[in-house]
Coordinates of C-alpha atoms and ligand atoms in Angstrom, one line a residue:
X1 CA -28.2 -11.9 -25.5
X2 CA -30.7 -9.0 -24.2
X3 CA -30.3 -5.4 -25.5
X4 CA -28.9 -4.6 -22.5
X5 CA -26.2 -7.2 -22.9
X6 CA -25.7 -6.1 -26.3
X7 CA -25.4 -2.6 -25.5
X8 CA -22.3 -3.3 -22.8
X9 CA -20.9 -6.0 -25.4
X10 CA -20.6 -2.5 -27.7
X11 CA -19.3 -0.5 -24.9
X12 CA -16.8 -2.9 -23.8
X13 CA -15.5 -3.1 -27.0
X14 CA -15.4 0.6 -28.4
X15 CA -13.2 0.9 -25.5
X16 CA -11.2 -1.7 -25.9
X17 CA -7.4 -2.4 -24.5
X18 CA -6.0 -5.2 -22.6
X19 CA -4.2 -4.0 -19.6
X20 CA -1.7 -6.4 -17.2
X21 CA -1.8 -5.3 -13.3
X22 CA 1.0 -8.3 -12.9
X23 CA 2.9 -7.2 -16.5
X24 CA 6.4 -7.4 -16.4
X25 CA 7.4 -3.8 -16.4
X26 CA 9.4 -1.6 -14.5
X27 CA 6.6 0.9 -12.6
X28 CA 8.4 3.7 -14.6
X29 CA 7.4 1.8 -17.9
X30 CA 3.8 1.2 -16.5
X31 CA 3.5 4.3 -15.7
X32 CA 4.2 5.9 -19.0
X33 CA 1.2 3.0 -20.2
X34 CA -0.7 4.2 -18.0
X35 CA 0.0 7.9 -19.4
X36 CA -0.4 7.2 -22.8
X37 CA -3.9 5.7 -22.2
X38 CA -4.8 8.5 -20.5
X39 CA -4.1 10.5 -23.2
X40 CA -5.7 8.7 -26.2
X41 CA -8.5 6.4 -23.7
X42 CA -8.5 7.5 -20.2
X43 CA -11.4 4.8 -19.4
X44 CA -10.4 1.5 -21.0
X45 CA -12.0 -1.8 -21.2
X46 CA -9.6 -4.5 -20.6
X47 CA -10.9 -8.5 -21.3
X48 CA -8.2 -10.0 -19.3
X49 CA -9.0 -12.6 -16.6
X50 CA -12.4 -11.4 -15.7
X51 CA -12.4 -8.0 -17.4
X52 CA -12.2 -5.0 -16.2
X53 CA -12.4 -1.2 -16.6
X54 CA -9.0 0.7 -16.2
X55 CA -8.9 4.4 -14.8
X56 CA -5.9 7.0 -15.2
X57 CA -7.9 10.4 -14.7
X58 CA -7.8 11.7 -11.1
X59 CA -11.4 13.2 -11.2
X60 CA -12.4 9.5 -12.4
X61 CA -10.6 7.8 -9.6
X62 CA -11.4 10.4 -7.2
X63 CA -15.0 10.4 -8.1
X64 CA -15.0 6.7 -7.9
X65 CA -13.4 6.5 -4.3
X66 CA -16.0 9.0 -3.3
X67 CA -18.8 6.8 -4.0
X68 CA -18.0 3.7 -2.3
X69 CA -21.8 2.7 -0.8
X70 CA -23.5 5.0 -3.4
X71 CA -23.1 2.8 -6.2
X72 CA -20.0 1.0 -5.8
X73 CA -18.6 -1.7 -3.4
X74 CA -15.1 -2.6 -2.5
X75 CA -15.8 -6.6 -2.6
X76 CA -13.3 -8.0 -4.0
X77 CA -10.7 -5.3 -4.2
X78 CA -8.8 -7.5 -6.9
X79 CA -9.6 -6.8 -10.2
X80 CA -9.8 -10.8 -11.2
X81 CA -12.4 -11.5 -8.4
X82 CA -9.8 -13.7 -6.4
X83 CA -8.9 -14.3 -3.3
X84 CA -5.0 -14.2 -3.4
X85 CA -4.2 -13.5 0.3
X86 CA -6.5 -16.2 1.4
X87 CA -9.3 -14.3 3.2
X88 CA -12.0 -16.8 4.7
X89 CA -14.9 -14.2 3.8
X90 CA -13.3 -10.8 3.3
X91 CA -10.3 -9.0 4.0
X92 CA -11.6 -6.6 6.8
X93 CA -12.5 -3.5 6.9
X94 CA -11.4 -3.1 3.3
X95 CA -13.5 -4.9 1.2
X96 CA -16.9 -4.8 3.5
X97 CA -19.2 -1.7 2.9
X98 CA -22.3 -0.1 5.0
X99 CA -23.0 -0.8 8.0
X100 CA -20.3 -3.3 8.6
X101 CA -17.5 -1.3 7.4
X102 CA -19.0 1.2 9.7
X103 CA -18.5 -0.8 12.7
X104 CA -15.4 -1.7 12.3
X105 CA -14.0 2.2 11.9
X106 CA -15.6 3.0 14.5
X107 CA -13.7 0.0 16.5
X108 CA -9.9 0.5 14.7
X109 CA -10.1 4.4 14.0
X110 CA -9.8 5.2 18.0
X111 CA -6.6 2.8 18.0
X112 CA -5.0 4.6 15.0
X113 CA -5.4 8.0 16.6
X114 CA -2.8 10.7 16.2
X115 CA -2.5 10.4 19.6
X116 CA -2.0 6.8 19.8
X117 CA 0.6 6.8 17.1
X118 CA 2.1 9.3 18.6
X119 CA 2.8 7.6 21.8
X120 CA 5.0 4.9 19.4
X121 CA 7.1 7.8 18.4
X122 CA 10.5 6.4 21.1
X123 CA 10.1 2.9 19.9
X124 CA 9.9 3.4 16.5
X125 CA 12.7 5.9 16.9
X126 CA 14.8 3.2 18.9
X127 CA 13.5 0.3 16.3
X128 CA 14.4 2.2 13.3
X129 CA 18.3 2.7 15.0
X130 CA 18.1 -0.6 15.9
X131 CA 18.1 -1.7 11.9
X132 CA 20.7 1.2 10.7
X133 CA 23.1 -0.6 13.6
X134 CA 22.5 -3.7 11.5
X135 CA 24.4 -2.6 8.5
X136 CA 26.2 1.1 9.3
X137 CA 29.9 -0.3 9.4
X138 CA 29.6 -2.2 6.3
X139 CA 28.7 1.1 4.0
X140 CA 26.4 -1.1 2.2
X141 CA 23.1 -2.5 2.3
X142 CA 20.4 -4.1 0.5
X143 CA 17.9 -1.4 1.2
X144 CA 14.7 -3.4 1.1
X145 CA 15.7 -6.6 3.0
X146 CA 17.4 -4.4 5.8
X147 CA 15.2 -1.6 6.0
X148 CA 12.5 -0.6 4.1
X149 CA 10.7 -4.3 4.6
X150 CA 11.7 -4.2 8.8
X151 CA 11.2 -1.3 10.0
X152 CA 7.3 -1.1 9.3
X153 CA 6.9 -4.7 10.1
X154 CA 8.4 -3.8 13.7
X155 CA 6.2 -0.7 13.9
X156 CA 3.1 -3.4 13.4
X157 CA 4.5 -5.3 15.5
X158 CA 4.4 -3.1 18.8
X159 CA 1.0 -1.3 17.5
X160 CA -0.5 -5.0 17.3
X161 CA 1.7 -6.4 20.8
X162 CA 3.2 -9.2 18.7
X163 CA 6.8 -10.9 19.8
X164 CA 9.3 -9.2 17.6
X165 CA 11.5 -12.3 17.1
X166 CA 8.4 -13.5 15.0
X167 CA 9.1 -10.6 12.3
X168 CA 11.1 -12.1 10.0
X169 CA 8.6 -15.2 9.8
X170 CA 5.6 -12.8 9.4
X171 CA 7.7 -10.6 6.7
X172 CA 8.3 -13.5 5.1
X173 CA 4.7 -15.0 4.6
X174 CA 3.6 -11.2 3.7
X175 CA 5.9 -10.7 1.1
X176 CA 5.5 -14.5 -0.5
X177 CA 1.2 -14.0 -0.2
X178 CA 1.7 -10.1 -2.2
X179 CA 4.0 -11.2 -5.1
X180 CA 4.4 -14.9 -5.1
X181 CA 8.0 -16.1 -5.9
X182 CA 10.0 -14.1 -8.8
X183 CA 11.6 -16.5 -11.3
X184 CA 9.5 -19.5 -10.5
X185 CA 6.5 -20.8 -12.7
X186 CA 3.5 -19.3 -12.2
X187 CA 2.0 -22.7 -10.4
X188 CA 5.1 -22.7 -8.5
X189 CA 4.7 -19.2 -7.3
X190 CA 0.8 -20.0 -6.5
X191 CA 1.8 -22.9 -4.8
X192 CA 4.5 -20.9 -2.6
X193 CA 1.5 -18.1 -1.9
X194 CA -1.0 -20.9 -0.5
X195 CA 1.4 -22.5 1.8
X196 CA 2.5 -19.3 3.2
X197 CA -1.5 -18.6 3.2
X198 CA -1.5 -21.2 5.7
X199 CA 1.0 -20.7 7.8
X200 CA 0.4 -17.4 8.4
X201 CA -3.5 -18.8 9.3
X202 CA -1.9 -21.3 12.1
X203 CA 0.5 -18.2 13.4
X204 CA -2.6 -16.1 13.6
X205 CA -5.4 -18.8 15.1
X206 CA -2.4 -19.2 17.6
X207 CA -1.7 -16.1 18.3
X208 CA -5.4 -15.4 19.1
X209 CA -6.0 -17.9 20.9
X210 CA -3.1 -17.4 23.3
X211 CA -3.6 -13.6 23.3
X212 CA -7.8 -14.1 24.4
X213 CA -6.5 -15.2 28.0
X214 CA -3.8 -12.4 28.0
X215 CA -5.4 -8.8 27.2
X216 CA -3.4 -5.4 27.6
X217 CA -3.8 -2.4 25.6
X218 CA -2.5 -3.5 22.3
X219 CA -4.7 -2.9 19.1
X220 CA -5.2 -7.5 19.2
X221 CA -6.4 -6.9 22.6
X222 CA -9.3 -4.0 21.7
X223 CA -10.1 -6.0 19.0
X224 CA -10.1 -9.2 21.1
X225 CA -12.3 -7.2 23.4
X226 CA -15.0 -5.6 20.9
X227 CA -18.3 -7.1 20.5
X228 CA -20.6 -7.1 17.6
X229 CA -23.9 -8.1 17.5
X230 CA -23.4 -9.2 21.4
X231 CA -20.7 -11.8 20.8
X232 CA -16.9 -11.5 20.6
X233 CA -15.9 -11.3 16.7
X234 CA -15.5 -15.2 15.5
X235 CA -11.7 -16.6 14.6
X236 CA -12.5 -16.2 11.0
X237 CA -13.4 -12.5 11.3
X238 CA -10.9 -11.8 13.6
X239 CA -7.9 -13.7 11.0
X240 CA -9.8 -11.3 8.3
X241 CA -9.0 -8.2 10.2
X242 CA -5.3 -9.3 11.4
X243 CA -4.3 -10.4 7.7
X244 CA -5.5 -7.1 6.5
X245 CA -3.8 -4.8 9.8
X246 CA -0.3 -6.7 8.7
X247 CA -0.4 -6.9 4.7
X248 CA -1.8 -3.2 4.5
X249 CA 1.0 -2.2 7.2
X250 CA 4.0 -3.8 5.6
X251 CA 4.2 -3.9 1.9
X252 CA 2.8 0.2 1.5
X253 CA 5.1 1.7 4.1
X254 CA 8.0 -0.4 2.4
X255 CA 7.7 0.6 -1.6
X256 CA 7.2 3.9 -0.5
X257 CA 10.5 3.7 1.3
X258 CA 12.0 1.7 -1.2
X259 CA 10.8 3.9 -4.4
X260 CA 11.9 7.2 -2.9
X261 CA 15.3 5.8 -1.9
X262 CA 15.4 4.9 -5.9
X263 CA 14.0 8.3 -6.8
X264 CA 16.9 9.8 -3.8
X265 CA 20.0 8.0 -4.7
X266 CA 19.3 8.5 -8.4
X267 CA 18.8 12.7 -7.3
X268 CA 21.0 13.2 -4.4
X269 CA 19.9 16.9 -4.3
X270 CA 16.3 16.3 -3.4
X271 CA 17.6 14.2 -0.1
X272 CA 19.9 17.6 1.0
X273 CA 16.4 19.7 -0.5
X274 CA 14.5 17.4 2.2
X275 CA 16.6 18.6 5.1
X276 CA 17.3 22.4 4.0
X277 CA 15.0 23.3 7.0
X278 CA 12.7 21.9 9.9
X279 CA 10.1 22.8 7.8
X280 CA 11.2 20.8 4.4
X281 CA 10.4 17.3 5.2
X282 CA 6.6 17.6 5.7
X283 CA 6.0 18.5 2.3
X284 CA 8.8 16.3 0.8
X285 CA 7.3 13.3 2.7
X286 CA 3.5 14.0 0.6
X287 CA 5.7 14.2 -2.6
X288 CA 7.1 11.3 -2.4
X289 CA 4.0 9.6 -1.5
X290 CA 2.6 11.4 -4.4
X291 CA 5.1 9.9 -6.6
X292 CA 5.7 6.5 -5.2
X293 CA 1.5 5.6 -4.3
X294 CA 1.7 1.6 -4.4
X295 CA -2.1 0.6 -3.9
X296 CA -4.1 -0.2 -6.8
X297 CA -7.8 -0.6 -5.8
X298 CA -10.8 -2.1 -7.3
X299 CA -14.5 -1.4 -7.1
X300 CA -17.5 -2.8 -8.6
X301 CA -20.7 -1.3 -9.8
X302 CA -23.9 -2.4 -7.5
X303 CA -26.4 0.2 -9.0
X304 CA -28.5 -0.5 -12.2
X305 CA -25.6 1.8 -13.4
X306 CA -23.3 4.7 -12.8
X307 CA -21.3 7.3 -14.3
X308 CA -17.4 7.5 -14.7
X309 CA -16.4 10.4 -16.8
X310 CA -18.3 10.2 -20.2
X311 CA -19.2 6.7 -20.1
X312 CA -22.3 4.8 -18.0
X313 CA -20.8 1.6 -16.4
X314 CA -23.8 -1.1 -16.1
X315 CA -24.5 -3.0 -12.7
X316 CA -21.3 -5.4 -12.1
X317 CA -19.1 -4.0 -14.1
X318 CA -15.7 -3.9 -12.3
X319 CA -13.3 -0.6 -12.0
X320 CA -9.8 -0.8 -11.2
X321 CA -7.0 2.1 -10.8
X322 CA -3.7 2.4 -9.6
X323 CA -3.8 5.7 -7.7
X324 CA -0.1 6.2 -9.0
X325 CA -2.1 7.4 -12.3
X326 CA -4.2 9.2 -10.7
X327 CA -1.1 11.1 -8.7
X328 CA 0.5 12.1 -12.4
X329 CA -2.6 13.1 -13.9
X330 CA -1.2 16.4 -15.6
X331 CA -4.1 18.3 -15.1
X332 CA -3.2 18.8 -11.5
X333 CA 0.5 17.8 -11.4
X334 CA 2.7 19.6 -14.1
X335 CA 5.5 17.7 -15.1
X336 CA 4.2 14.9 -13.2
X337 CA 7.2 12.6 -12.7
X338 CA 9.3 15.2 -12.2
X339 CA 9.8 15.5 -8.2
X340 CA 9.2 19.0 -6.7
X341 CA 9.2 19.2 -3.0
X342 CA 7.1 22.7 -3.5
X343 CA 4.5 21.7 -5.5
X344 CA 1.1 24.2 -5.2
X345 CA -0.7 21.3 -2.7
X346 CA -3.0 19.3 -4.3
X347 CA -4.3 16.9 -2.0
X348 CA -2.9 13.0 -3.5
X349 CA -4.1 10.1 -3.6
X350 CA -1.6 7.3 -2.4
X351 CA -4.0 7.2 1.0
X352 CA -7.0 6.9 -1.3
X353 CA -10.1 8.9 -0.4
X354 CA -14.0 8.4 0.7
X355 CA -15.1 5.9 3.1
X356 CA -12.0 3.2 2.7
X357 CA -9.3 6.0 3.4
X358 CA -6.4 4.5 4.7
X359 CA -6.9 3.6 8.4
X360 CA -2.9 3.9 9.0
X361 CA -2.5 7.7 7.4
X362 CA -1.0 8.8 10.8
X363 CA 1.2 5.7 11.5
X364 CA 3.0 5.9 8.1
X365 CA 3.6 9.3 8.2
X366 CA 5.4 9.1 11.4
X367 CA 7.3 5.9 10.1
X368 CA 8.1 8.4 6.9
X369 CA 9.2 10.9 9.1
X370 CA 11.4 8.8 11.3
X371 CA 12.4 6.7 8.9
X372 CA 14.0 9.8 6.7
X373 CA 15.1 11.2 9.8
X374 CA 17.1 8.2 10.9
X375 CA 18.6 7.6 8.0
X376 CA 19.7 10.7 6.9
X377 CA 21.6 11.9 10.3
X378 CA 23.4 8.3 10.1
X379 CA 23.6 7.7 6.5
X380 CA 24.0 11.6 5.7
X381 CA 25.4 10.7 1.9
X382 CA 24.6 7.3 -0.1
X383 CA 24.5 6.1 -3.7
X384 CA 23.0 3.5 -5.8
X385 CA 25.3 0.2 -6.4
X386 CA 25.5 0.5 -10.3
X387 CA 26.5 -3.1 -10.2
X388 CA 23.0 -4.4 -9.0
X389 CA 19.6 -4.0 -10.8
X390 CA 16.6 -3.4 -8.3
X391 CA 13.7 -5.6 -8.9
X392 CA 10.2 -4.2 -9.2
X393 CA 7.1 -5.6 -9.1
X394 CA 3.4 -4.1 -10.1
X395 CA 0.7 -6.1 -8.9
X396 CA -2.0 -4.6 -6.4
X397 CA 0.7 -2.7 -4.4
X398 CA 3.6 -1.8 -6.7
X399 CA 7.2 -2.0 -4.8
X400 CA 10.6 -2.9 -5.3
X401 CA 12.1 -6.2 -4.3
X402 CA 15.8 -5.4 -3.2
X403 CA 17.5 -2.1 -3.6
X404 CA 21.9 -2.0 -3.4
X405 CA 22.9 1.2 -1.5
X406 CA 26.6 2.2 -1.1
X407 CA 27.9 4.9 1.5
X408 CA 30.5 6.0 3.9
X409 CA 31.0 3.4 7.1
X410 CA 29.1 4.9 9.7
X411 CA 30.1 4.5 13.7
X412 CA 27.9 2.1 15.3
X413 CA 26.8 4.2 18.2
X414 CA 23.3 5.7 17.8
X415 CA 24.2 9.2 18.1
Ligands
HEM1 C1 2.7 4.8 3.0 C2 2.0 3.9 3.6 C3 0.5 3.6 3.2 C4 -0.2 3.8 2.0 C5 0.3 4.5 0.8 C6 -1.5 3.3 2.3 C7 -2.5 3.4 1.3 C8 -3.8 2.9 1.5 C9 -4.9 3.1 0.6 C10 -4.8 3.7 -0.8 C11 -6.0 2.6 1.1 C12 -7.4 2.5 0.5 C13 -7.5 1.4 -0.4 C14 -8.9 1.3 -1.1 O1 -9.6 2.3 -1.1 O2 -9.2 0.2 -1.7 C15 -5.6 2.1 2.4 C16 -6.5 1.5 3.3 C17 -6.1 0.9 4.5 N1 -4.8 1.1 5.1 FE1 -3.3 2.0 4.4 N2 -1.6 2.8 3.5 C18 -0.4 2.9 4.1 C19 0.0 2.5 5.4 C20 -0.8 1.8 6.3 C21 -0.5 1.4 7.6 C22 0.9 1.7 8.3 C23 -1.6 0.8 8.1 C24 -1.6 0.2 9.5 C25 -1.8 -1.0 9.8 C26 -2.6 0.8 7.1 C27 -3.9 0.2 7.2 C28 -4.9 0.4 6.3 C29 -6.2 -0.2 6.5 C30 -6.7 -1.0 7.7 C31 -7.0 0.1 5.4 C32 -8.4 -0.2 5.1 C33 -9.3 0.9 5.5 C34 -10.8 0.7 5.1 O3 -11.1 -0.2 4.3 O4 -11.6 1.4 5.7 N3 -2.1 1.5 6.0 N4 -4.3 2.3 2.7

């Protein structure tokens, strides 16, 4: 071993403390974890799969976030170096840096304009009554499989010019390539995640190959359309950038619907607090996407080294931080995980920050918006259903699985 290997093999292990992004906690429980390292080792070294460094402290993550291309990189953004949603070189643009990552802002950043999301505003509107019709009259619903998971995937649908009868197939696949199958072995639930892998690789080829002869003014069809180096962008980078547009679209718009219903149902007066005046939701809307931040991102060192906090990380070493930690850091949030709609604003981080801030920012706050809005004019009182445990899951993009609402039988009719 060289001194320098030596000296890391000392690091590594003064700051040891194995750490589970798949664990089987609730995220309340892994989020009290994730506090108590903070407070006794706020940079941890955990030897798990391929080892990596944990984060909790928002300057740390912040600082980290900051420096993507000045001494870190985003490839892979999986802390065990994987390839679980089945990229063929990289999921595009989120784990390419420089020049290329340049590029392809500059191509997608015009097509999620607040101007462009804004013209989506009627159909989501319409899209979002469309899936309140679908279980109104009952006065119960599974929240997830009937809401929270649809409605975003039909917003990507019309952004991206897909058939909407394909939703449910694409929802599906999504869903199975995030968080495998619950309650199945763990070869099982790899197995599941590859076939769906390559399913969703046939749909897509298709679907761009159809689409090449059939342009409009869709988000496929710019990106059918762009150029890079003088030639159209090749299937494989094209299915990079399609997988990354749907599983970034579906799976962070739904936890943070379906952890702020939990938060909601279990606080009824923060959902009559969120409608007290026009100007109340805003603000609500960035605390709950304070509190309910799903993405858990990943970097790796690419500079001989680089500091995080107190501690110089050597070239390679891998950094990875779910921004929920970084949202309750106390320092900037008293009583962190309690939910106050006027909080003094400090700017979160469930969009994540520096060069790799989300592309979608606008989109999902108008899905937020609508989404709330929707619901609470037809839906105006709800409660949890006691009787039925939601199920959670951590991961790269925490969520929740199914969530039981009860309330009063609504009229069908829109308004
Ligand atoms: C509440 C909803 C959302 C949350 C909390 C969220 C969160 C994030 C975060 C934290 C990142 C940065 C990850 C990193 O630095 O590694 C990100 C990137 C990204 N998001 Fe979102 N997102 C949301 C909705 C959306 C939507 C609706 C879209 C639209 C399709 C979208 C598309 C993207 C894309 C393409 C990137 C990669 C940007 C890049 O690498 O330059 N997101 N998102």
């Amino acid at each position: 071993m060289s001194v320098d290997q030596i000296a890391l093999e000392d690091l590594r292990a003064q700051h040891r403390r194995d750490y589970d992004p798949y664990n089987n906690a609730t995220i309340a429980e892994h989020l009290a974890e994730m506090a108590q390292r903070r407070r006794e080792m706020p940079i941890s070294y955990s030897a798990r799969g391929n080892g990596t460094w944990v984060l909790t402290r928002y300057d740390d993550i912040a600082s980290v976030l900051r420096r993507n291309n000045r001494g870190f990189v985003s490839n892979p953004n999986d802390p065990d170096g994987g390839n679980p949603q089945g990229a063929q070189k990289a999921l595009i643009p989120i784990e390419l840096d420089g020049d290329e990552h340049k590029f392809y802002r500059r191509l997608l950043d015009p097509l999620f304009s607040p101007q462009r999301v804004a013209a989506l505003e009627d159909q989501l509107r319409a899209a979002a009554n469309d899936f309140i019709d679908g279980f109104i009259e009952r006065g119960e619903c599974d929240f997830v499989e009937e809401f929270a998971m649809p409605f975003p995937g039909a917003t990507v649908m019309h952004l991206m010019g897909w058939p909407l009868k394909d939703l449910g197939r694409l929802n599906e696949w999504t869903g199975t390539i995030q968080h495998g199958i619950v309650g199945v072995s763990k070869e099982e639930s790899q197995a599941a995640q590859g076939r769906a892998a390559t399913e969703m690789r046939a749909y897509l080829l298709d679907l761009i190959a159809e689409r090449r002869t059939n342009l409009g003014d869709d988000v496929t069809s710019h990106v059918l359309r762009a150029e890079k180096d003088g030639a159209p962008l090749s299937d494989d980078d094209l299915f990079d950038l399609l997988l990354l547009l749907v599983l970034a679209g579906l799976d962070t718009v739904q936890s943070t619907f379906a952890q702020s219903f939990m938060h909601l149902g279990r606080q009824p007066e923060l959902w009559d607090q969120m409608f007290a005046s026009p100007e109340s939701l805003e603000p609500a809307i960035e605390e709950l996407l304070r509190i309910a931040a799903p993405a858990v991102p990943t970097r790796t060192v690419v500079h001989e080294s680089v500091q995080v906090g107190e501690l110089e990380l050597p070239e390679g070493e891998r950094v990875h931080f779910p921004l929920a930690a970084a949202n309750r850091d106390p320092a900037y949030y008293p009583d962190p995980d309690r939910i106050v709609f006027d909080r003094a604003p400090k700017p979160h981080l469930a969009f994540g920050m520096g060069p790799h801030r989300c592309l979608g920012v606008h989109l999902a706050r108008l899905e937020l918006r609508i989404g709330f809005t929707e619901l609470r004019r037809r839906m105006p009182r709800f409660s949890l259903d006691e009787s039925r445990t939601p199920t959670e899951h951590l991961g790269l993009a925490w969520g929740v699985g199914n969530l039981h609402l009860l309330f009063e039988p609504g009229p069908r009719e829109r308004s």
